[in-house]
Every structure is written in structure tokens, then in C-alpha cells.
């Protein structure tokens, strides 16, 4: 699932990092890093984070319409089969990376 | 009324074309569908990728926490759009209402939205820019290439330019344990955006994290080895620096070249438009069928003396796209102005930097909360006796308050007392922005004298 955080809105409450630590991590005192592409297995965690965000800054693909993740809109396969897909993956979750 | 009937037909079966398939283009398309537009919708993008998010490219992606090809933006609604990706728009025929594409095709429109954004300013010497090891960072592909190179442990990375992108790249490199030199022509990092007072704090931050920061210096040449791999850089102080990666971070240029000769009011500073996002033609007359949004737009802002602001801000792309899309399919009385208060963020060296308003308009600033020495503070910027902007280092929670201050033209310097205000901060000091009349890029040449024999050319070298 694709997600984006409006970091203008984000005030560093860290609820997301608490509820979905594989996707969201605090970086320093109050800035947030997140993985913009969460795995299906992380969906429940992410949805809890979306609901808990006090400023509603997290946007994910419409959960009621999970099969509409682009197709037929999306020109690429959403799973990233394009030619530049060889960037070194350091684990899917942020917590695995550091 | 006939006007209403035409608008109704546009909303039902009109043709809307969006040039630019990034954040602004996507959000505009979603807004059009959400507001009931059922006609044909075409999105044209020169990159082969679906719309993706850029802020993670200089942070998560360079750190290896996320991969560049997985930064696609979530969709809030089904778009039912025709996508023309990997093909650039090359021309506009305003009279015939057609966009020309690089593959020779033409796309007709009833309403056009231009959201072509900006591209990274390239290194000015082409042969040097082509050396293996010289990068820019703007697109997903740029980020993938640079992150691969950083993962291969280069001996030293040279970052040319210490604006936000350059500083974030330097931060990511240090976090990866790489040796980094930052060359900045100004007196401090971020000085153009935030001024010299805050820039000095950014400089301390970089040095404390082990960046070899060199200010007041320019890179005069990049030198390759016989295999055309970057080997070293020559600096304006006469020294050289061995580096196998250089990232050119000299700001951005607006993507308006494709509009040359179209009659639209488009140039290097963007496309001028009214507060309702309608583009001006080159005569200064507003069009009624061409709209602009995002980094490429320049629109007057009522809060800032109706100055034409051109903002490369994520939030501006979202807000302006939504306003433009709404106005494209609304009657004149239902149109809205784009009144978004500028705001942006940056994360570097573990500090969250945020800004609201237009700091570069500020003449003076006061440290209203916290302290510069602790690197945890909020500065309010003043312009002609009112609060015009605020910048925070790890002080996000306060910015909303200052946004209201800016919106209500609150008095500067602030008279009320605040949480965590310190006596030493409350005296206004000059914000120390560089003199805008001095050239910032390259030398200038001026010509004086009347008759050909009297004419004299004066060469002014770029200020270090």
C-alpha cells in the first residue's frame, strides 16, 4: 500500500511510530521518516496509525477500494518492476534498516 | 442561461488536459473527479513513472530506508484518466486549444492545467556534468542512481550548494558514515531561504556532525580521470579537493521552455497567473481556459502585498492544484483564490526545520522561543512592523500559532510573553539575507556608453 505523510501538518506526536514502528520512525527529537510503500502485512498497523494521528496527516490508498491501487490508471505495475528498481533494499521496514 | 449550460456541458463531457504528472497534477485530477467532472481527463508526464513523492528522495531513499521506485503517491479516488507518460509536451497552440507532444501527437483540450514543475539546475559545464560520479537530485531515477553510488562507499562526496536539498544530502551522507565536503557560495547554509542568523546555526549543525563545510567558496571546475570518472574539484580559493562523487545542488529551473512562442506569459521565473490560478498571456491578459499550479506557477498573494510568489513547496503544489481544479470547472462567482500560507519543512542532522510565511521578506528577526545556542527555537521574522514569517528548529508545535499571527498581520516585534522565551532573544536583529541586487549565479557583464567607440564592457565576477 502506498502512503504519504503531510509533514507540514505533522507535529511529531509519534503516535504512528508507536503503532506502526516498521513503517514510521522518529528521526531526532521530532522529525519523522516513513517508508512510502508499506507491505500488505503491515496494513492493520498502518490503518491504526492513520486513525490515531492527532492531526490526520497520514494519507493512504483508499482502504475500501484496495484493488484500485492504480489499475487501470497506473501505467507501471505498483510493485515496482521498472528498470530503476535495483536500488538497494535495506529491509522493508524502517526498524530493520537502522 | 447559456453560460451555465456551457459550464454544465464542460463538467459532463468536456476535455481536460493536465501537463505534468507529479504531485500537483495528480491532486488536481483527483479534485476534478471529486467535484463531479465526468468528461475526459488526460495526464501528460515526461517521466515514465506514475506520480511519486519527492521529499523522501533526499532523506529516506538516500539513507536506504526506502527505495526510490516505491515512492508512488497514494490515490484518493479512481481517476479514469488517459495517461500519456514518458512523453514530454513540446508545444502549445492556444488558439486551436491543443498541446503538442514529443512523439508528434496532439491533444485537444477545453481546459488545460499546466503543472510542469521544475528541474534541477544542471552543472553549467556540459563535459564536466557528464563525468561519471557527477549527480543532481530531483527525480526518482536521480535518487536511485545516487543512492546506489553512496551504497558503494565513495571515499569523499562533494555537495555543491548548501540549500535545503544540498544540506539534506550532506546529512544523509554523514549518517551513512561517508566523508562529505559542502561548498557554498554564501556565508552559511540555507542563507538564501532563512537568512544569515539562522544560517549560522545550520553551519554549526553541519560542522558538529563532521561535515567539511566551506562557505564563501565556489567550485570552479570538476576534473575527471582518463576514464571520465570524477577525480577532483577545483575551488575558487585556489585549492583542490579529491572526490569521487559530486552532487550539484544549485537550485531549480522552471519547466517552461516548451511554452516558448506559445503566447503564454511563461519564462524562466515561471508562469504568471491570477490568484485564481488562471494563466496570463504575454500581454498580461488573463486566459480563461489555461490554469497553472505548483512549482511552475507565480501567483499574487494578498497577504504579502500581492507580490507574485513562486513557491517550490510540497504543500503549495497540493493546495494550488486543488484550487486550480475547482476553478477550472466553476463559474466566476464560485471561484476561489489561492490564499495558502507558504510552509515547508526539512529534516537534516536530526533536526526538524520548519517555516511558515515568507522569511526572505523579513528585515529583522527575534528569537521568540528557545535559543539559537540550544538549536531548539522559534524565530519570528518582521517586515514593516508586522510578523511576516516564523522558522522553527525542533519547535513544530508552535508554528500554527505563528501562522495565525502572519494571517492577522500581528505586530512585530511581538509584545506578548511566550512560553520558553528568553531575555537574550527578544531584541530584534537584522535577519541578514544576502543583498538581492547582487548576482547569485555566475558573473555579470554590463555595457555603458553611447557611441560604438565609447562603449565599454564591465565584467563583474561572481561574488564568492
XYZ file of C-alpha atoms in Angstrom:
562
model
C 0.000 0.000 0.000
C 1.170 3.469 -0.830
C 1.234 6.183 1.783
C 2.308 9.765 2.223
C 2.564 11.979 5.295
C 1.796 15.681 5.054
C 4.793 16.861 7.045
C 3.500 20.425 7.105
C 0.727 19.084 9.295
C 2.804 16.586 11.258
C 3.660 17.876 14.717
C 5.762 14.963 15.860
C 3.281 13.325 18.234
C 4.898 9.994 17.289
C 1.667 8.011 17.603
C 2.383 6.436 14.210
C 5.904 5.437 15.226
C 4.431 3.787 18.310
C 1.649 1.949 16.473
C 3.456 1.013 13.250
C 7.167 1.015 14.078
C 8.026 -0.952 10.945
C 6.777 1.874 8.751
C 7.264 5.069 10.770
C 10.297 6.091 12.836
C 11.227 9.287 14.577
C 14.487 10.773 13.401
C 15.907 13.028 16.075
C 13.560 14.735 18.527
C 10.626 15.443 16.294
C 11.142 14.721 12.613
C 9.507 11.699 11.079
C 10.785 9.251 8.487
C 8.452 6.736 6.923
C 8.505 4.101 4.239
C 6.180 5.318 1.474
C 5.448 1.746 0.426
C 4.124 -0.472 3.215
C 3.663 -4.194 2.766
C 0.233 -5.783 2.846
C 1.114 -7.459 6.148
C 1.613 -4.034 7.705
C -1.828 -2.811 6.686
C -3.539 -3.129 10.067
C -0.695 -1.352 11.821
C -0.737 1.457 9.263
C -4.517 1.869 9.486
C -4.230 2.172 13.269
C -1.577 4.849 12.796
C -3.777 6.716 10.309
C -6.658 6.692 12.775
C -4.501 7.720 15.743
C -2.701 10.662 14.121
C -3.905 13.723 16.072
C -3.522 15.998 13.047
C -4.689 13.463 10.419
C -1.514 13.882 8.405
C -1.242 10.340 7.002
C -2.814 9.578 3.642
C -3.032 6.026 2.291
C -4.678 4.439 -0.720
C -8.410 4.168 -0.198
C -8.742 1.132 2.101
C -12.287 0.390 0.881
C -11.022 0.069 -2.643
C -7.778 -1.856 -2.292
C -7.878 -3.257 -5.805
C -7.989 0.176 -7.297
C -4.343 0.817 -6.464
C -3.774 2.401 -9.780
C -5.017 -0.236 -12.212
C -6.224 0.568 -14.788
C -4.960 4.053 -14.024
C -1.453 3.055 -13.131
C 0.871 2.802 -16.083
C 3.558 0.953 -14.106
C 2.977 -2.096 -12.059
C 2.652 -0.761 -8.499
C 5.144 -3.302 -7.234
C 7.964 -1.512 -8.996
C 9.125 -3.683 -11.854
C 10.621 -0.731 -13.710
C 14.204 -0.534 -14.847
C 15.345 1.538 -11.902
C 14.058 -0.964 -9.391
C 17.516 -2.088 -8.411
C 18.018 0.453 -5.637
C 19.428 -1.488 -2.735
C 16.566 -2.553 -0.490
C 17.645 -2.470 3.124
C 14.748 -4.353 4.574
C 11.146 -3.419 4.011
C 10.652 -1.807 7.377
C 12.448 1.162 8.773
C 13.168 -0.585 12.005
C 15.028 -3.241 10.078
C 17.199 -0.655 8.424
C 18.809 1.044 11.340
C -28.574 30.918 -19.031
C -26.286 29.930 -21.919
C -23.154 30.322 -19.757
C -24.474 27.856 -17.219
C -25.359 25.389 -19.953
C -21.825 25.585 -21.369
C -20.308 25.048 -17.923
C -22.629 22.123 -17.299
C -21.569 20.576 -20.595
C -17.892 21.116 -19.723
C -18.352 19.353 -16.408
C -20.217 16.482 -18.071
C -18.364 15.860 -21.315
C -15.542 18.396 -21.602
C -11.887 17.563 -22.252
C -9.418 18.488 -19.544
C -5.698 18.028 -20.113
C -3.125 18.221 -17.323
C 0.509 18.647 -18.354
C 2.713 17.470 -15.501
C 2.084 14.141 -13.784
C 3.579 14.816 -10.393
C 2.064 15.861 -7.051
C 0.158 18.906 -8.369
C -1.086 17.113 -11.487
C -2.339 14.127 -9.503
C -4.072 16.201 -6.815
C -5.745 18.353 -9.474
C -7.009 15.262 -11.288
C -8.413 13.839 -8.050
C -10.124 17.129 -7.210
C -11.721 17.325 -10.650
C -13.236 13.870 -10.256
C -14.272 14.517 -6.660
C -16.067 17.685 -7.697
C -18.051 15.804 -10.297
C -16.147 16.243 -13.537
C -17.123 13.269 -15.724
C -15.560 14.284 -19.050
C -12.284 13.056 -20.485
C -9.163 13.593 -18.407
C -5.641 13.266 -19.798
C -2.426 13.442 -17.784
C 0.826 14.032 -19.642
C 4.197 13.443 -17.971
C 7.724 13.397 -19.371
C 8.887 10.772 -16.883
C 7.795 7.173 -17.453
C 6.622 6.833 -13.846
C 3.253 7.338 -12.237
C 3.120 10.316 -9.835
C 5.544 9.866 -6.958
C 6.546 11.808 -3.869
C 9.823 13.724 -3.920
C 10.579 14.673 -0.279
C 11.613 11.100 0.649
C 14.185 11.041 -2.176
C 16.731 13.186 -0.331
C 16.044 11.580 3.047
C 14.604 8.063 3.385
C 15.855 6.931 -0.024
C 19.435 8.189 0.376
C 19.554 6.634 3.822
C 18.439 3.316 2.339
C 15.235 3.230 4.425
C 13.005 3.237 1.359
C 13.595 2.509 -2.306
C 13.220 5.150 -4.984
C 10.866 3.068 -7.117
C 8.447 2.703 -4.222
C 7.600 6.328 -3.601
C 4.418 6.393 -5.720
C 1.760 8.654 -4.251
C -1.409 7.085 -2.869
C -4.590 7.628 -4.851
C -7.542 9.057 -3.016
C -10.016 8.277 -5.751
C -10.274 6.380 -9.041
C -9.231 8.743 -11.819
C -10.374 7.045 -15.004
C -7.732 9.066 -16.822
C -5.770 8.682 -20.045
C -2.138 8.585 -19.058
C 0.494 9.773 -21.517
C 3.653 9.049 -19.577
C 7.229 9.100 -20.786
C 6.367 11.688 -23.410
C 7.044 15.390 -22.917
C 4.776 18.203 -24.016
C 6.690 20.229 -26.592
C 4.312 22.995 -27.576
C 1.012 24.743 -27.020
C -1.361 26.158 -29.617
C -3.577 28.483 -27.604
C -5.858 29.381 -30.496
C -6.505 25.792 -31.557
C -6.503 24.606 -27.920
C -4.005 21.823 -28.497
C -0.938 20.518 -26.695
C 1.813 19.105 -28.898
C 3.738 16.061 -27.688
C 7.292 14.878 -28.322
C 6.017 11.831 -30.221
C 4.274 14.087 -32.749
C 0.814 13.590 -31.305
C -1.533 16.453 -30.426
C -4.040 16.503 -27.590
C -7.034 18.828 -27.766
C -8.469 20.437 -24.637
C -11.315 22.610 -23.426
C -9.440 23.391 -20.204
C -5.692 22.979 -19.694
C -3.778 22.771 -16.416
C -0.026 23.317 -16.549
C 1.823 21.729 -13.637
C 5.202 21.016 -15.210
C 7.212 21.930 -12.114
C 10.948 22.479 -12.150
C 14.106 20.567 -12.949
C 17.437 20.587 -11.145
C 19.774 23.326 -12.337
C 22.498 21.377 -14.116
C 26.234 21.874 -13.692
C 26.992 24.597 -16.234
C 29.917 22.843 -17.965
C 28.464 20.038 -20.041
C 31.558 17.859 -20.317
C 32.148 18.116 -16.559
C 28.475 17.396 -15.832
C 28.755 14.209 -17.910
C 31.615 12.790 -15.786
C 30.828 9.549 -14.026
C 30.229 10.492 -10.401
C 28.520 13.857 -11.005
C 24.864 13.842 -9.978
C 21.856 16.048 -9.477
C 18.899 15.067 -7.278
C 15.400 15.851 -8.393
C 13.756 12.776 -9.879
C 13.156 9.233 -8.746
C 15.791 7.985 -11.199
C 18.320 10.558 -9.894
C 17.710 9.293 -6.366
C 18.082 5.635 -7.352
C 21.397 6.350 -9.101
C 22.794 8.448 -6.259
C 21.748 6.013 -3.547
C 23.427 3.155 -5.455
C 26.630 5.168 -5.612
C 26.508 6.110 -1.938
C 25.946 2.467 -1.047
C 29.209 1.667 -2.855
C 31.101 3.704 -0.213
C 32.768 6.523 -2.144
C 35.842 7.966 -0.432
C 34.522 11.534 -0.416
C 31.287 13.192 -1.544
C 31.304 16.836 -2.604
C 27.966 18.610 -2.293
C 27.881 21.794 -4.363
C 25.393 24.221 -2.790
C 24.045 24.218 0.772
C 20.382 24.926 0.229
C 17.816 22.516 1.631
C 18.481 19.704 -0.830
C 22.261 20.001 -0.564
C 22.118 20.085 3.231
C 19.819 17.050 3.367
C 22.171 15.138 1.057
C 25.136 16.046 3.283
C 23.155 14.905 6.310
C 22.312 11.536 4.715
C 25.956 11.035 3.721
C 27.181 11.668 7.266
C 24.573 9.299 8.641
C 25.962 6.675 6.284
C 29.454 7.420 7.608
C 30.721 8.964 4.372
C 33.211 11.829 4.238
C 31.464 14.950 2.916
C 32.591 18.376 1.820
C 29.940 21.030 1.245
C 30.887 24.028 -0.899
C 28.555 27.007 -0.501
C 28.983 30.368 -2.211
C 27.043 32.216 0.500
C 28.145 32.924 4.058
C 26.270 29.941 5.524
C 23.962 27.069 4.584
C 20.285 27.946 3.945
C 21.186 31.632 3.898
C 19.027 32.440 0.887
C 15.907 30.898 2.421
C 16.331 31.667 6.124
C 18.970 34.429 6.368
C 22.382 34.639 7.994
C 21.312 34.432 11.652
C 19.610 31.067 11.253
C 22.182 30.068 8.620
C 24.930 30.248 11.255
C 23.036 27.722 13.367
C 22.772 25.445 10.322
C 26.526 25.814 9.788
C 27.289 24.781 13.381
C 24.973 21.835 12.969
C 26.826 20.645 9.868
C 30.280 21.041 11.387
C 29.229 19.322 14.574
C 28.159 16.339 12.507
C 31.514 16.143 10.787
C 30.756 17.918 7.523
C 33.725 19.709 5.976
C 31.706 22.867 5.340
C 33.350 25.559 3.247
C 31.421 28.794 2.845
C 32.176 31.797 0.680
C 33.594 29.447 -1.897
C 32.624 28.210 -5.337
C 33.597 25.162 -7.324
C 35.345 26.405 -10.443
C 35.891 23.104 -12.241
C 35.349 19.369 -11.948
C 38.170 17.182 -13.201
C 37.946 13.606 -14.440
C 40.485 10.840 -14.896
C 41.227 9.331 -18.344
C 38.217 7.016 -17.937
C 35.954 10.075 -17.471
C 35.366 9.393 -13.807
C 35.239 12.329 -11.434
C 38.552 12.648 -9.630
C 38.773 16.098 -8.077
C 37.235 19.524 -7.834
C 38.932 22.901 -8.161
C 37.754 25.581 -5.753
C 37.707 29.358 -6.053
C 40.271 29.749 -3.238
C 42.835 28.004 -5.428
C 42.732 24.683 -3.620
C 41.688 21.312 -4.997
C 39.663 18.569 -3.376
C 39.750 14.865 -4.221
C 36.217 13.473 -4.505
C 34.675 10.617 -6.426
C 31.072 11.804 -6.103
C 29.774 15.355 -6.591
C 26.134 16.270 -6.143
C 25.184 19.508 -7.870
C 22.560 21.188 -5.660
C 22.263 24.628 -7.180
C 18.516 25.015 -7.054
C 15.913 24.516 -9.719
C 14.783 25.919 -13.037
C 11.167 26.120 -14.104
C 9.960 23.864 -16.897
C 8.590 26.471 -19.273
C 10.834 26.048 -22.348
C 8.129 24.061 -24.108
C 5.866 27.130 -23.988
C 8.274 29.394 -25.888
C 6.411 31.181 -28.656
C 3.016 29.975 -27.443
C 1.897 33.440 -26.367
C 1.543 32.413 -22.750
C 3.221 34.614 -20.098
C 5.825 31.951 -19.378
C 9.526 32.437 -18.735
C 12.441 31.419 -16.544
C 10.609 32.686 -13.437
C 7.551 30.567 -14.117
C 4.088 31.200 -15.484
C 2.337 34.230 -14.085
C -1.276 33.682 -13.103
C -4.018 35.424 -11.151
C -4.965 34.431 -7.616
C -7.491 32.007 -9.129
C -4.671 30.142 -10.962
C -5.645 31.390 -14.440
C -2.521 31.898 -16.562
C -1.649 35.274 -18.049
C -0.719 35.555 -21.685
C 2.407 37.528 -22.541
C 0.334 40.722 -22.868
C -0.716 40.429 -19.243
C -4.277 39.431 -20.104
C -5.704 36.579 -18.116
C -6.768 33.463 -20.033
C -9.944 31.691 -19.117
C -9.099 28.164 -20.217
C -5.470 27.735 -19.103
C -4.653 27.227 -15.431
C -1.355 26.679 -13.633
C -0.404 25.094 -10.321
C 2.626 24.006 -8.327
C 6.293 24.940 -8.637
C 5.905 26.387 -12.129
C 3.215 28.929 -11.128
C 3.743 32.523 -9.969
C 0.681 33.983 -8.356
C -0.072 37.162 -6.410
C -0.638 36.680 -2.686
C -2.889 39.131 -0.871
C -1.129 38.567 2.475
C 2.246 39.552 1.074
C 1.428 42.806 -0.667
C 0.047 40.971 -3.721
C 3.601 40.017 -4.625
C 3.863 37.310 -7.236
C 5.186 34.338 -5.308
C 6.672 31.292 -6.901
C 6.994 28.523 -4.337
C 8.731 25.188 -4.590
C 6.773 23.814 -1.653
C 5.037 20.467 -1.353
C 2.024 21.990 0.378
C 1.730 24.700 -2.240
C 1.545 22.105 -5.007
C -1.318 20.367 -3.198
C -3.287 23.494 -2.275
C -2.814 25.300 -5.568
C -3.750 22.194 -7.573
C -6.970 21.826 -5.603
C -7.858 25.489 -6.114
C -6.991 25.392 -9.819
C -9.042 22.230 -10.366
C -12.033 23.697 -8.547
C -11.830 26.929 -10.527
C -11.457 25.114 -13.860
C -14.968 23.729 -13.608
C -16.652 26.588 -11.698
C -18.421 29.744 -12.733
C -16.644 33.026 -11.981
C -18.691 33.722 -8.843
C -17.797 30.308 -7.390
C -14.072 30.594 -7.960
C -11.699 30.680 -5.014
C -8.383 32.482 -4.548
C -5.197 30.589 -3.722
C -4.504 32.004 -0.254
C -2.354 29.222 1.166
C 0.228 30.499 3.648
C 3.647 29.290 2.470
C 5.039 26.496 4.639
C 7.798 23.941 4.260
C 9.910 21.539 6.251
C 13.320 19.974 6.088
C 14.908 17.245 8.173
C 18.672 17.302 8.475
C 21.237 16.228 11.056
C 18.406 15.009 13.264
C 16.742 18.430 13.448
C 13.289 19.230 12.149
C 13.340 22.618 10.413
C 10.000 24.195 9.595
C 8.890 27.507 8.207
C 5.648 29.422 7.707
C 5.205 32.681 5.833
C 7.905 34.214 3.656
C 11.118 34.536 5.717
C 13.057 36.086 2.834
C 10.802 39.162 3.048
C 11.905 39.612 6.656
C 14.105 42.538 7.588
C 14.613 41.614 11.216
C 14.028 38.628 13.416
C 13.600 37.890 17.099
C 14.147 34.563 18.791
C 10.699 34.291 20.359
C 11.118 30.890 21.987
C 14.064 28.724 22.964
C 17.578 29.755 21.997
C 19.859 29.591 18.986
C 22.655 28.148 21.123
C 20.488 25.173 22.070
C 19.401 24.725 18.451
C 15.830 24.469 19.598
C 13.988 27.686 18.900
C 11.365 29.645 17.030
C 12.316 32.869 15.223
C 9.701 35.385 14.135
C 10.608 37.486 11.095
C 9.366 41.073 10.823
C 8.596 43.222 7.827
C 7.465 46.835 8.242
C 6.265 46.310 11.789
C 4.333 43.077 11.250
C 5.073 39.388 11.568
C 5.790 38.008 8.092
C 7.246 34.551 8.834
C 8.399 32.146 11.511
C 11.053 29.438 11.426
C 11.456 26.659 13.955
C 14.231 24.214 14.752
C 12.545 21.342 16.619
C 9.657 23.618 17.555
C 6.921 22.419 15.227
C 4.080 22.659 17.703
C 4.339 26.449 17.849
C 4.172 27.148 14.139
C 0.403 27.061 13.849
C 0.260 29.921 16.355
C 2.647 31.971 14.208
C 0.692 31.152 11.096
C -2.295 32.870 12.714
C -0.036 35.791 13.627
C 1.002 36.135 9.983
C -2.588 35.846 8.772
C -3.752 38.512 11.202
C -0.838 40.889 10.468
C 0.270 40.803 14.115
C 2.672 43.463 15.354
C 6.433 42.863 15.112
C 8.306 42.571 17.395
C 5.701 40.577 19.329
C 4.659 42.350 22.526
C 3.189 39.442 24.449
C 5.190 36.975 26.507
C 5.540 33.406 25.364
C 6.351 30.001 26.769
C 10.118 29.434 26.883
C 11.000 32.965 25.800
C 14.464 34.097 26.876
C 15.532 37.649 27.629
C 18.502 37.484 25.241
C 16.298 36.653 22.252
C 13.760 39.410 22.442
C 15.697 42.217 20.819
C 15.195 42.304 17.029
C 18.353 41.787 14.987
C 18.829 42.045 11.217
C 17.834 38.768 9.562
C 20.872 39.040 7.249
C 19.572 37.993 3.894
C 22.012 38.377 1.012
C 21.587 41.603 -0.938
C 19.160 40.638 -3.731
C 20.759 43.163 -6.095
C 23.996 41.187 -6.118
C 24.240 38.361 -8.621
C 23.932 34.900 -7.162
C 24.781 32.819 -10.204
C 27.743 33.489 -12.409
C 29.384 36.755 -13.291
C 27.545 39.681 -14.857
C 28.553 41.856 -17.750
C 27.347 45.442 -18.053
C 27.644 47.723 -21.071
C 27.930 51.501 -20.803
C 28.479 54.403 -23.214
C 26.530 55.596 -26.253
C 28.532 55.588 -29.458
C 30.238 52.339 -30.502
C 33.660 53.837 -29.821
C 32.635 54.874 -26.317
C 31.008 51.622 -25.365
C 32.665 49.780 -22.574
C 32.031 46.327 -21.212
C 32.496 45.801 -17.491
C 32.908 42.297 -16.155
C 31.816 41.704 -12.564
C 32.982 38.341 -11.257
C 30.536 36.341 -9.191
C 30.775 37.197 -5.543
C 32.244 34.311 -3.578
